[in-house]
CSV table of C-alpha atoms in Angstrom, one decimal:
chain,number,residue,atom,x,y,z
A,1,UNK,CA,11.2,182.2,-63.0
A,2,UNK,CA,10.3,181.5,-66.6
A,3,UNK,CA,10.9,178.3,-68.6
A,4,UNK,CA,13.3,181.0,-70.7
A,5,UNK,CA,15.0,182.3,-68.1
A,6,UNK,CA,15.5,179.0,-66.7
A,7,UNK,CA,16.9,177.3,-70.4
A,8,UNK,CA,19.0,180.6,-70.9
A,9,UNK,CA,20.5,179.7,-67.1
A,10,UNK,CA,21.4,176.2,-68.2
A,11,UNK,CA,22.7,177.4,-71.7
A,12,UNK,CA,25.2,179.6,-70.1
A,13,UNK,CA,26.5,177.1,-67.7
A,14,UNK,CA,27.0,174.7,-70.2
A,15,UNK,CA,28.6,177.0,-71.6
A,16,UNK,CA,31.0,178.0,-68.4
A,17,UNK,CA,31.6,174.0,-68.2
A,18,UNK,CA,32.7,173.6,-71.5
A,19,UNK,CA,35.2,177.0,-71.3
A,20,UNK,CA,36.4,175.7,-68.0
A,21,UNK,CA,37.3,172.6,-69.2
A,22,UNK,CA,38.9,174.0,-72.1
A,23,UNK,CA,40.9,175.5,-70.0
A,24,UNK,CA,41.9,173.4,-67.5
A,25,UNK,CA,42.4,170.6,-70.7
A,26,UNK,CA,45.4,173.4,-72.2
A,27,UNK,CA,46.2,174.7,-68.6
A,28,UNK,CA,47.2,177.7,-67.5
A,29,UNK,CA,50.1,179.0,-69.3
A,30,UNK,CA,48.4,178.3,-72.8
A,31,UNK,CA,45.1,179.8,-71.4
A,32,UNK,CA,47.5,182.9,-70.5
A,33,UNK,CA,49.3,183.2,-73.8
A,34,UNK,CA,45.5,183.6,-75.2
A,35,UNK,CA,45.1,186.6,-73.4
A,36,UNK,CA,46.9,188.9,-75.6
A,37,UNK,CA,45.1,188.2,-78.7
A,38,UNK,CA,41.8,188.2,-77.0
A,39,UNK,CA,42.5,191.5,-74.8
A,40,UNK,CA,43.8,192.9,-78.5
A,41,UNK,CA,40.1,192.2,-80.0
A,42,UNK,CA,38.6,193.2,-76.8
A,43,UNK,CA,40.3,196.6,-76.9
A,44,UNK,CA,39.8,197.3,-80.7
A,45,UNK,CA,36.4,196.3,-80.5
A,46,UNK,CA,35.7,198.0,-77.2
A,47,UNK,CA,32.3,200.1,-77.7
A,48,UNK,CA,33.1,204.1,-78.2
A,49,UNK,CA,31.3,204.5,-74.6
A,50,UNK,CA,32.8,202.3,-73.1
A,51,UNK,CA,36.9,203.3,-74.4
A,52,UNK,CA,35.7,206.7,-73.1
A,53,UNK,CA,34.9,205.6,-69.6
A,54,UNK,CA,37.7,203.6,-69.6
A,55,UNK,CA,40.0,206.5,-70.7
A,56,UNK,CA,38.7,209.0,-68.4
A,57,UNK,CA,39.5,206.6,-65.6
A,58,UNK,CA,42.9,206.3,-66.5
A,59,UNK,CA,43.3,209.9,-67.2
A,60,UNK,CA,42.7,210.8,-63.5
A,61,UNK,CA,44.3,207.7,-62.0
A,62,UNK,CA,47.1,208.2,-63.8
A,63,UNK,CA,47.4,212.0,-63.6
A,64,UNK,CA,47.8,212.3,-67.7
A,65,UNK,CA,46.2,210.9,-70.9
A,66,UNK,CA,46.9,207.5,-71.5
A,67,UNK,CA,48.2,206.0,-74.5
A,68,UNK,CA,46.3,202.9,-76.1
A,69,UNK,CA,49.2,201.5,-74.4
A,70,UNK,CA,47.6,201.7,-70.7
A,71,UNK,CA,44.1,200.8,-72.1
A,72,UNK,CA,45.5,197.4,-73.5
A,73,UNK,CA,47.1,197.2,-70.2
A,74,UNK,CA,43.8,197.5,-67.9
A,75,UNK,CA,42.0,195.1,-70.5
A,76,UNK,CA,44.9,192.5,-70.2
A,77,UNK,CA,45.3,192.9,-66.6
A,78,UNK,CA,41.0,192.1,-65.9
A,79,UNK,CA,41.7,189.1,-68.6
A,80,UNK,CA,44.4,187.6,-66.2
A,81,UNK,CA,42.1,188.2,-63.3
A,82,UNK,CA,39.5,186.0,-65.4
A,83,UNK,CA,41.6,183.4,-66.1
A,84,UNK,CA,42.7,183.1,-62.5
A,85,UNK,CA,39.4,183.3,-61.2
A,86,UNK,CA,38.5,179.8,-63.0
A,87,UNK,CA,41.7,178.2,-61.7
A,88,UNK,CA,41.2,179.8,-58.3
A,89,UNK,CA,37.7,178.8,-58.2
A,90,UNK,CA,38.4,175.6,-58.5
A,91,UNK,CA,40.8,175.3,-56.0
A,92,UNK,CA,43.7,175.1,-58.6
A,93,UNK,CA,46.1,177.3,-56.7
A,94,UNK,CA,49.4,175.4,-57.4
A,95,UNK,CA,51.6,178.0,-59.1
A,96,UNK,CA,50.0,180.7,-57.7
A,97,UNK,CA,51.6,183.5,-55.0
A,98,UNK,CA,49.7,185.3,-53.0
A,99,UNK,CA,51.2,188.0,-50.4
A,100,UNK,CA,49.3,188.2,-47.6
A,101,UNK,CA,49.0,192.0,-46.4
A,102,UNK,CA,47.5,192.8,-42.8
A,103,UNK,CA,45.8,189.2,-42.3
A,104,UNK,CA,46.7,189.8,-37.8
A,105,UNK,CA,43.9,192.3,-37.7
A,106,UNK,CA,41.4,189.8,-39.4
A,107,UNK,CA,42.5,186.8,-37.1
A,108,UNK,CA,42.5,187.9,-34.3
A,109,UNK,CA,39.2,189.0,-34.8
A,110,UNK,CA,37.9,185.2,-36.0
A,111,UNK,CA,39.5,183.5,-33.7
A,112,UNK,CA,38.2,185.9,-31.1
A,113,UNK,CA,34.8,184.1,-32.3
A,114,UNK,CA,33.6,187.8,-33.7
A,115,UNK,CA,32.5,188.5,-37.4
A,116,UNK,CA,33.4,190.9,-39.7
A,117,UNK,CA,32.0,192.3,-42.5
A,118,UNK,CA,34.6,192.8,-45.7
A,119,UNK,CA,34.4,195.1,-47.8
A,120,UNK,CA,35.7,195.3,-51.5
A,121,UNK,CA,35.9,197.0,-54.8
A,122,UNK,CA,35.6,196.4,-58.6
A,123,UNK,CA,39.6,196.4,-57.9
A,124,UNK,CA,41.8,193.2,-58.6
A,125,UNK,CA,40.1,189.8,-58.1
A,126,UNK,CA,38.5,189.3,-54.9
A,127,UNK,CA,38.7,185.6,-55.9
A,128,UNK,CA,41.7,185.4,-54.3
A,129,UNK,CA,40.1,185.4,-50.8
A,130,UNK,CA,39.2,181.9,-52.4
A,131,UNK,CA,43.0,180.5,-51.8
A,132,UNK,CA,42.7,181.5,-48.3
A,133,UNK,CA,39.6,180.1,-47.5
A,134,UNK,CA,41.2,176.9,-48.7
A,135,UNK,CA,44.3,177.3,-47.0
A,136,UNK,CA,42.7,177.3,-43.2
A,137,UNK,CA,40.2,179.8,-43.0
A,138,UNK,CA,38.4,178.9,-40.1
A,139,UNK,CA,34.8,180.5,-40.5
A,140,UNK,CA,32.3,180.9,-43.4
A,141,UNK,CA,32.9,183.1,-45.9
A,142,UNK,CA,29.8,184.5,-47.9
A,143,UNK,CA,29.8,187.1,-50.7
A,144,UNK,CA,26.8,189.4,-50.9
A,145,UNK,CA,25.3,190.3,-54.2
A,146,UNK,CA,22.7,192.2,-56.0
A,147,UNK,CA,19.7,189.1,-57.1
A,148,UNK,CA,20.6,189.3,-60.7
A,149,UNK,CA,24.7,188.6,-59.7
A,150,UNK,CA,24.3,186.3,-57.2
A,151,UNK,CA,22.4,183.7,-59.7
A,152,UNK,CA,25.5,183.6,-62.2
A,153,UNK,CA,27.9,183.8,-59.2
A,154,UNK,CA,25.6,180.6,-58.0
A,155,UNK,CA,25.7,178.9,-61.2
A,156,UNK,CA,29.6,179.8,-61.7
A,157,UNK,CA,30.2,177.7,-58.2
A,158,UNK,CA,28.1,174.8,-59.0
A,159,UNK,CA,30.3,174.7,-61.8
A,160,UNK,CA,33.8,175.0,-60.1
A,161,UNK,CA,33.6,174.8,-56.5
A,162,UNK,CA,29.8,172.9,-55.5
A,163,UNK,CA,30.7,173.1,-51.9
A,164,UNK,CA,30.2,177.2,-52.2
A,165,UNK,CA,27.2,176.7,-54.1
A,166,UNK,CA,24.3,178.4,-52.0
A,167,UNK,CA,27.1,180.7,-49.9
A,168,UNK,CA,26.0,183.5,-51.8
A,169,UNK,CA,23.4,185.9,-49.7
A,170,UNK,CA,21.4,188.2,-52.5
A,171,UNK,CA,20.6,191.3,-51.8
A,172,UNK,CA,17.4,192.9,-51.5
A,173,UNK,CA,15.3,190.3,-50.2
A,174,UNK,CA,13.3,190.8,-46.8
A,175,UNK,CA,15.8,187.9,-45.4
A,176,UNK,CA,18.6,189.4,-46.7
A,177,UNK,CA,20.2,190.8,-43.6
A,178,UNK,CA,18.5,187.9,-41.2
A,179,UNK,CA,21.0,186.0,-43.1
A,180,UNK,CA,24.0,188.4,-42.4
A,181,UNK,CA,23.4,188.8,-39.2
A,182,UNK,CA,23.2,184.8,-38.2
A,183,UNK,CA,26.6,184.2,-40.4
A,184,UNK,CA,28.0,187.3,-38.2
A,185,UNK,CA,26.5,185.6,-34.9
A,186,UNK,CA,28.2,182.5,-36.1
A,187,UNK,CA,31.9,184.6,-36.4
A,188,UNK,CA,31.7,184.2,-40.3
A,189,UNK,CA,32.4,186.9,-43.2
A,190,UNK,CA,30.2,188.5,-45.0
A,191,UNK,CA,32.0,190.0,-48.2
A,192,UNK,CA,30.5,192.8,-50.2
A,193,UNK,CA,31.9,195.3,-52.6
A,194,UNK,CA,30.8,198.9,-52.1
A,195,UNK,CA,31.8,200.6,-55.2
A,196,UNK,CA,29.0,199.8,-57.6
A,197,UNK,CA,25.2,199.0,-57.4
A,198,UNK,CA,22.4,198.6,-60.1
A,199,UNK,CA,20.0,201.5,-61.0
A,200,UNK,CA,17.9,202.5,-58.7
A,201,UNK,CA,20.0,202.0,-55.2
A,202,UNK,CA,20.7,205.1,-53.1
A,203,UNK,CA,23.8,206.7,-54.5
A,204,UNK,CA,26.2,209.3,-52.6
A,205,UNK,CA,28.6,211.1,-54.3
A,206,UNK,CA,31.7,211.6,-52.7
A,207,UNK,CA,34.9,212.9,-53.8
A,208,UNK,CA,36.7,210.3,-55.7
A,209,UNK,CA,39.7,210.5,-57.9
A,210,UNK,CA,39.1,214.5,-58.5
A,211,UNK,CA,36.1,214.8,-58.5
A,212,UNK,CA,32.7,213.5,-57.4
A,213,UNK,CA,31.4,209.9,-58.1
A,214,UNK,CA,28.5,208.1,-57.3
A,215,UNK,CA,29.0,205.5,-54.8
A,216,UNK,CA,26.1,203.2,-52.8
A,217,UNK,CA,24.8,204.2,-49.4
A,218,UNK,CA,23.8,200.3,-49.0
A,219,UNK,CA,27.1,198.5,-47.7
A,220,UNK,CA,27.8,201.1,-45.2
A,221,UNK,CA,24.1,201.2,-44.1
A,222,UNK,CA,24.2,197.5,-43.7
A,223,UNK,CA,27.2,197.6,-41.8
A,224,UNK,CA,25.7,200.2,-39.4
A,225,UNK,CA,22.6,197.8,-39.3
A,226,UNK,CA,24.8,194.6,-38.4
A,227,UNK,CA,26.8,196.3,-36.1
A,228,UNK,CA,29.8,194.2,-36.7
A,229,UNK,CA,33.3,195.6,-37.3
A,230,UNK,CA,34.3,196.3,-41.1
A,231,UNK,CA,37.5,195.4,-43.0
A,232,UNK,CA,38.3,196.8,-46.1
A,233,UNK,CA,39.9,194.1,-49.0
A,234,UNK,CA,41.6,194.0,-52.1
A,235,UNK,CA,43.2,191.1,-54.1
A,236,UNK,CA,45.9,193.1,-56.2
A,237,UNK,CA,47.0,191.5,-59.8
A,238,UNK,CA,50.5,191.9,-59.4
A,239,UNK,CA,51.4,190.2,-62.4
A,240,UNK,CA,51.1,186.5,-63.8
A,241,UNK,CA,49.6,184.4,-61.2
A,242,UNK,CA,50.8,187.0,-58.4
A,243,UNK,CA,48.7,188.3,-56.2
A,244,UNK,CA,48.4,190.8,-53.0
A,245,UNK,CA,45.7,190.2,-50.5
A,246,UNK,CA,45.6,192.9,-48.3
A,247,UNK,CA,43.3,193.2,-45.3
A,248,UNK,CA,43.3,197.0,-44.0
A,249,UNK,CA,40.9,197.8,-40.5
A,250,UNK,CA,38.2,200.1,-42.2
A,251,UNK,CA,35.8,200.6,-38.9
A,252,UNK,CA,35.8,199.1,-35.5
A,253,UNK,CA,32.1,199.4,-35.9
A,254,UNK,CA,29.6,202.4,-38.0
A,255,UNK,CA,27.4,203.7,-36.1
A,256,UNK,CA,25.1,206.3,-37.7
A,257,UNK,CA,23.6,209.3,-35.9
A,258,UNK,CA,19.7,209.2,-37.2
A,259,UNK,CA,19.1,212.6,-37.0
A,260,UNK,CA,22.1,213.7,-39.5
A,261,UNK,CA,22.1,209.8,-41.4
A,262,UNK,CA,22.8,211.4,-44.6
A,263,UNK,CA,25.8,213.2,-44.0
A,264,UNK,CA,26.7,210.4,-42.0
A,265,UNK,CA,26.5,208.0,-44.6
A,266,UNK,CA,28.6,210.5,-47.1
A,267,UNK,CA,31.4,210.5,-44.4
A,268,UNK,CA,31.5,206.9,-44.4
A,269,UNK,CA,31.1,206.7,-48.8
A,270,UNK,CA,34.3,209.6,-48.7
A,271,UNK,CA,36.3,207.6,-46.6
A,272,UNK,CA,35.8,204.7,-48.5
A,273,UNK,CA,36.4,206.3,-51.6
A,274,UNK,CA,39.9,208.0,-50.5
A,275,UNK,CA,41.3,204.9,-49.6
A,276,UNK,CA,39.7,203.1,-52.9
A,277,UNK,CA,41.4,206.4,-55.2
A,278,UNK,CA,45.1,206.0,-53.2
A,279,UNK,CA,44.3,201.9,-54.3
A,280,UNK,CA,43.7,202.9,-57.7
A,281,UNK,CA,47.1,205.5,-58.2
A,282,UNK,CA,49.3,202.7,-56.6
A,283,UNK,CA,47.6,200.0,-58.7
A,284,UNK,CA,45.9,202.0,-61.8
A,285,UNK,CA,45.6,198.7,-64.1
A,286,UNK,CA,43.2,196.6,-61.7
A,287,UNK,CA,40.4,198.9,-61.7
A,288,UNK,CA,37.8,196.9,-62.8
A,289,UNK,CA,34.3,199.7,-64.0
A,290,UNK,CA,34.3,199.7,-67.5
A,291,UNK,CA,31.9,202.3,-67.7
A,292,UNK,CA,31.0,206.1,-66.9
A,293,UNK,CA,32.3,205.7,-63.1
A,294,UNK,CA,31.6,209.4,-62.5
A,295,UNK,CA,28.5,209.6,-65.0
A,296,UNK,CA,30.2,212.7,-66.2
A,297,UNK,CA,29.0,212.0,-70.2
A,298,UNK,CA,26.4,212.8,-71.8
A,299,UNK,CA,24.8,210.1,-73.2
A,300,UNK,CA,22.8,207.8,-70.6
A,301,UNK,CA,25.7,205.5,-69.7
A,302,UNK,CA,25.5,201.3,-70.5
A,303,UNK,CA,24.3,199.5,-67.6
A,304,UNK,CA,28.0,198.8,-65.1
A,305,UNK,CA,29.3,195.7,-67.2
A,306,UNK,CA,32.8,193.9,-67.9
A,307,UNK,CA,33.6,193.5,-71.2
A,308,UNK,CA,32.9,190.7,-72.8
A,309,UNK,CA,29.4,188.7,-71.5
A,310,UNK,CA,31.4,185.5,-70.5
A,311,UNK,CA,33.3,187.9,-68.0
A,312,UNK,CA,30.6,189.4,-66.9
A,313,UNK,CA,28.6,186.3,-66.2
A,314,UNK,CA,31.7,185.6,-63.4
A,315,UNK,CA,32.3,189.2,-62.2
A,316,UNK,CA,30.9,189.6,-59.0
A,317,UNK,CA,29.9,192.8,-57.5
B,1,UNK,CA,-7.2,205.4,-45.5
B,2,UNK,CA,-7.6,201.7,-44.9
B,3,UNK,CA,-10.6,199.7,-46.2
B,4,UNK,CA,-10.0,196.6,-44.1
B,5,UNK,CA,-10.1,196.1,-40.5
B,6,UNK,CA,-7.4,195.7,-38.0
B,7,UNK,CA,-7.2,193.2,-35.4
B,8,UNK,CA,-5.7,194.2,-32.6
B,9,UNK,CA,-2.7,192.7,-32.6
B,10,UNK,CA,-1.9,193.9,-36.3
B,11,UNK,CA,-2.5,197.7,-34.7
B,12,UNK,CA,0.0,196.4,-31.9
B,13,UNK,CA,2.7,195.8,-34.8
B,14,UNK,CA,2.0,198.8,-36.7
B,15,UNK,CA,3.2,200.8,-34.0
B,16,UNK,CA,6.0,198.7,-33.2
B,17,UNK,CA,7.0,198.7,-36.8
B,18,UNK,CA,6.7,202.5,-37.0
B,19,UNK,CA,8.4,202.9,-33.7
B,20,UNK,CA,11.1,200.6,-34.4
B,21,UNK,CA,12.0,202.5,-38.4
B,22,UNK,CA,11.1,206.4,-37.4
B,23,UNK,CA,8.0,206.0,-39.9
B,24,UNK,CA,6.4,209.2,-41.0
B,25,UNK,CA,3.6,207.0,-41.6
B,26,UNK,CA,1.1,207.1,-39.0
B,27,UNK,CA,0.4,203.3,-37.8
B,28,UNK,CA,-3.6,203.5,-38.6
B,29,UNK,CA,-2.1,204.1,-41.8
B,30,UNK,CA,-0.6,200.7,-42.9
B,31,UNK,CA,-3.0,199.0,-44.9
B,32,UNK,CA,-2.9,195.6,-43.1
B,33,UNK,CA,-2.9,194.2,-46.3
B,34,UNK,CA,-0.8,195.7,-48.4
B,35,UNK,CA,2.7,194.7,-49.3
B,36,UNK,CA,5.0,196.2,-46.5
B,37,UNK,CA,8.2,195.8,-48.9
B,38,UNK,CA,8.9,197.3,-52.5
B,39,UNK,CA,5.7,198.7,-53.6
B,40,UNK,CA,3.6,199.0,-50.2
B,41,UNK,CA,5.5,200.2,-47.5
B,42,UNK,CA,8.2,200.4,-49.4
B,43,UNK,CA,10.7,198.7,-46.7
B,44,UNK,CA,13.7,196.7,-47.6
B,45,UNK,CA,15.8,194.4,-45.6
B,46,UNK,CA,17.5,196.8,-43.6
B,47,UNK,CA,14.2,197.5,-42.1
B,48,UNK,CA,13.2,193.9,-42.2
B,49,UNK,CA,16.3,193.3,-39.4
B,50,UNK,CA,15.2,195.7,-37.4
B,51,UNK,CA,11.5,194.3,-37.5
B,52,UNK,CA,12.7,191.2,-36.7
B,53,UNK,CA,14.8,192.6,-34.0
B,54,UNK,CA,12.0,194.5,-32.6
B,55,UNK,CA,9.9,191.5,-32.8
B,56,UNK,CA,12.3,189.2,-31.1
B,57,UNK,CA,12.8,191.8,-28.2
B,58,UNK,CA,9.0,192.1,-28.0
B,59,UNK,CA,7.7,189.0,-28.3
B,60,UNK,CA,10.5,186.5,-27.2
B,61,UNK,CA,10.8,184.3,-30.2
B,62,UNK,CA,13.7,185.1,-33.0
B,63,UNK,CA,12.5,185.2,-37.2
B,64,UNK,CA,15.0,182.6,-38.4
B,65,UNK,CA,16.5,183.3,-42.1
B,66,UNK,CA,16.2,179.2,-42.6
B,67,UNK,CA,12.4,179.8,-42.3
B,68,UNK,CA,11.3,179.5,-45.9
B,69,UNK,CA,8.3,181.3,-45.3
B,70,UNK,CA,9.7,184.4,-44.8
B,71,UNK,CA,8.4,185.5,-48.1
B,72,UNK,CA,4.7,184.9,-47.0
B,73,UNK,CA,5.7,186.2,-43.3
B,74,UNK,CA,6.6,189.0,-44.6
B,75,UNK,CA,4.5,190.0,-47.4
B,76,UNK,CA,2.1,192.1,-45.1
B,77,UNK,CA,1.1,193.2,-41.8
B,78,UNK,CA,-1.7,190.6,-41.6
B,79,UNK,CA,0.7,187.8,-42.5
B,80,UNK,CA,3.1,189.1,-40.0
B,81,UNK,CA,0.8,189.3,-37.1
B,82,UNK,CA,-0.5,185.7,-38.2
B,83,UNK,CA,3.3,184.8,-37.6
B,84,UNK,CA,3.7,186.0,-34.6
B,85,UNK,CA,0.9,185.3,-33.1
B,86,UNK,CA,1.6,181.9,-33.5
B,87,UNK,CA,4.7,182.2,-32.2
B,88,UNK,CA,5.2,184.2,-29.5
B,89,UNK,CA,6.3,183.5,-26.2
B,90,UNK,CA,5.0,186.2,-24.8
């Protein structure tokens, strides 16, 4: 790492410290009655790429054109989701609810002493996992990310919540899924969300919402690799500070045929992506890709990012 | 084409690495020195499990995420026979 990289690191999470504190210094309900203002400016000065991905999305998850209406709406509703995520993070969960959907399936599985692998989306916050964990979650829980993702994730905990600090297993390295595997063996989680990856991972696309979008090979690869059953997950915004964790049994275990992998994998990807669309038409404002999802423009799309850098820096993939 | 020489045991783990990931690659093939991940071989860590898997049921020691030298251990063939040479139980 460079000496820039490094000072650009520590800028940022001064930075992070002195929003958070901010924050936690007006609390929550004034934090929230910022969000309209700030989602306005967000939306107004939303790049022309960006307000078309965002409308095309909407478009097919809510089965006719949106109004600027349901645009402010998805920006406000990932607004909330960062707000929350600071409080959640650090373990300020008083005045929060959180339904618990389908939770059985997972514990019976933990206590059983067996891991599981969850699996996410770019939908709600997964942050709300985070009140769980606190509550009496019993195992480890550690997120999987992309290198570049799990260093701000990394310097967003050391910020918030230091005892997660160094959960985070990044992907890509030749450790990577040693590392998986022995938090598995141990009956932990591995969390990862399987709807986005950075340029350059192997992409399948899959019928999603209408019509095809790219979606990554790797989680359900790894999965087959690890050999541990899957779980999908999903922390719904439901409205202010109200949340639905659901749990939903994805795959007692996925086991890939190596002479036909590929459509194997595109099985897997489809199914995914079904349940992820149903997801997104019962809940179209928590749909978190603010960019070309199916790559269906012209123009070579921005790199996947949230939009503004600050909620970037703590969206997780 | 491989300008350096393989000792035996790097030949050994060329196999068992081809074996183990249905290489097209024939094993005489893997420049002992080269970079088996990325730009080399051009494994990632899916393959690296299954390595280490192989390895383990092979050789009777397990690779250990903890180790902090997995970077070196696996930055080629050479350093990987080195490894388990050193470690192996059988």
């Amino acid at each position: 790492m460079t000496a820039w990289t490094r000072q650009k690191e520590r800028g940022s999470l001064a930075a992070l410290r002195l929003m958070t504190r901010l924050v936690f210094a007006l609390g929550w309900r004034a934090g929230h009655a910022l969000l309209r203002p700030i989602t306005a400016y967000f939306v107004l000065t939303a790049p022309a790429a960006q307000r078309r991905a965002v409308r095309a999305y909407l478009a097919r998850a809510l089965g006719r054109a949106p109004g600027l209406r349901d645009v402010f709406r998805l920006y406000f509703v990932f607004a909330c989701t960062m707000l929350d995520r600071v409080f959640l993070l650090a373990g300020r969960s008083a005045g929060y609810a959180v339904e618990v959907v389908g939770l059985e399936r997972l514990d019976a599985r933990l206590r059983a002493g067996q891991g599981v692998i969850l699996l996410g989306a770019h939908l709600g916050s997964f942050e709300v996992l985070r009140v769980l964990a606190g509550a009496d979650c019993p195992v480890e829980i550690r997120p999987m990310m992309y290198e570049e993702n799990a260093r701000q994730a990394d310097a967003l905990f050391n910020a918030l919540d230091p005892a997660r600090a160094g959960s985070v297993i990044a992907l890509g390295r030749p450790d990577t899924m040693l590392r998986a595997r022995e938090c598995l063996e141990r009956g932990g989680i591995v969390g990862l969300l399987g709807d986005r990856a950075p340029r350059g991972e192997r992409m399948l696309r899959v019928p999603f919402l209408g019509a095809a979008a790219p979606f990554p090979a790797g989680p359900h690869l790894l999965a087959h690799v690890l050999g541990a059953p899957v779980m999908l997950f999903f922390g719904l915004w439901r409205g202010p500070r109200r949340y639905e964790l659901r749990f939903e049994p994805f795959a007692e275990r996925i086991s890939l045929d190596r002479a036909d992998r590929p459509a194997a994998l595109a099985e897997w990807a489809a199914r995914y992506a079904a349940r992820l669309e149903a997801l997104c038409r019962a809940h179209p404002y928590n749909w978190f890709n603010f960019y070309d999802f199916w790559g269906e423009f012209e123009d070579p799309p921005p790199s996947p990012s949230a939009p503004c850098p600050a909620a970037e820096a703590a969206a997780p993939r | 084409m491989s300008v350096t020489s393989t000792v035996p045991l790097e030949a050994e783990l060329a196999r068992l690495i081809v074996e183990a990931l249905h290489l097209e690659t024939a094993p005489e093939e893997i420049d002992p020195e080269a970079p088996l991940f990325n730009e080399g071989l051009g494994l990632d860590s899916i393959d690296a499990l299954e390595i280490a898997l192989a390895i383990s049921r092979r050789y009777g020691f397990q690779l250990r995420s903890d180790d902090e030298r997995n970077h070196r251990i696996f930055a080629s063939l050479r350093a990987l026979a080195a490894h388990v040479e050193k470690h192996r139980t059988r």
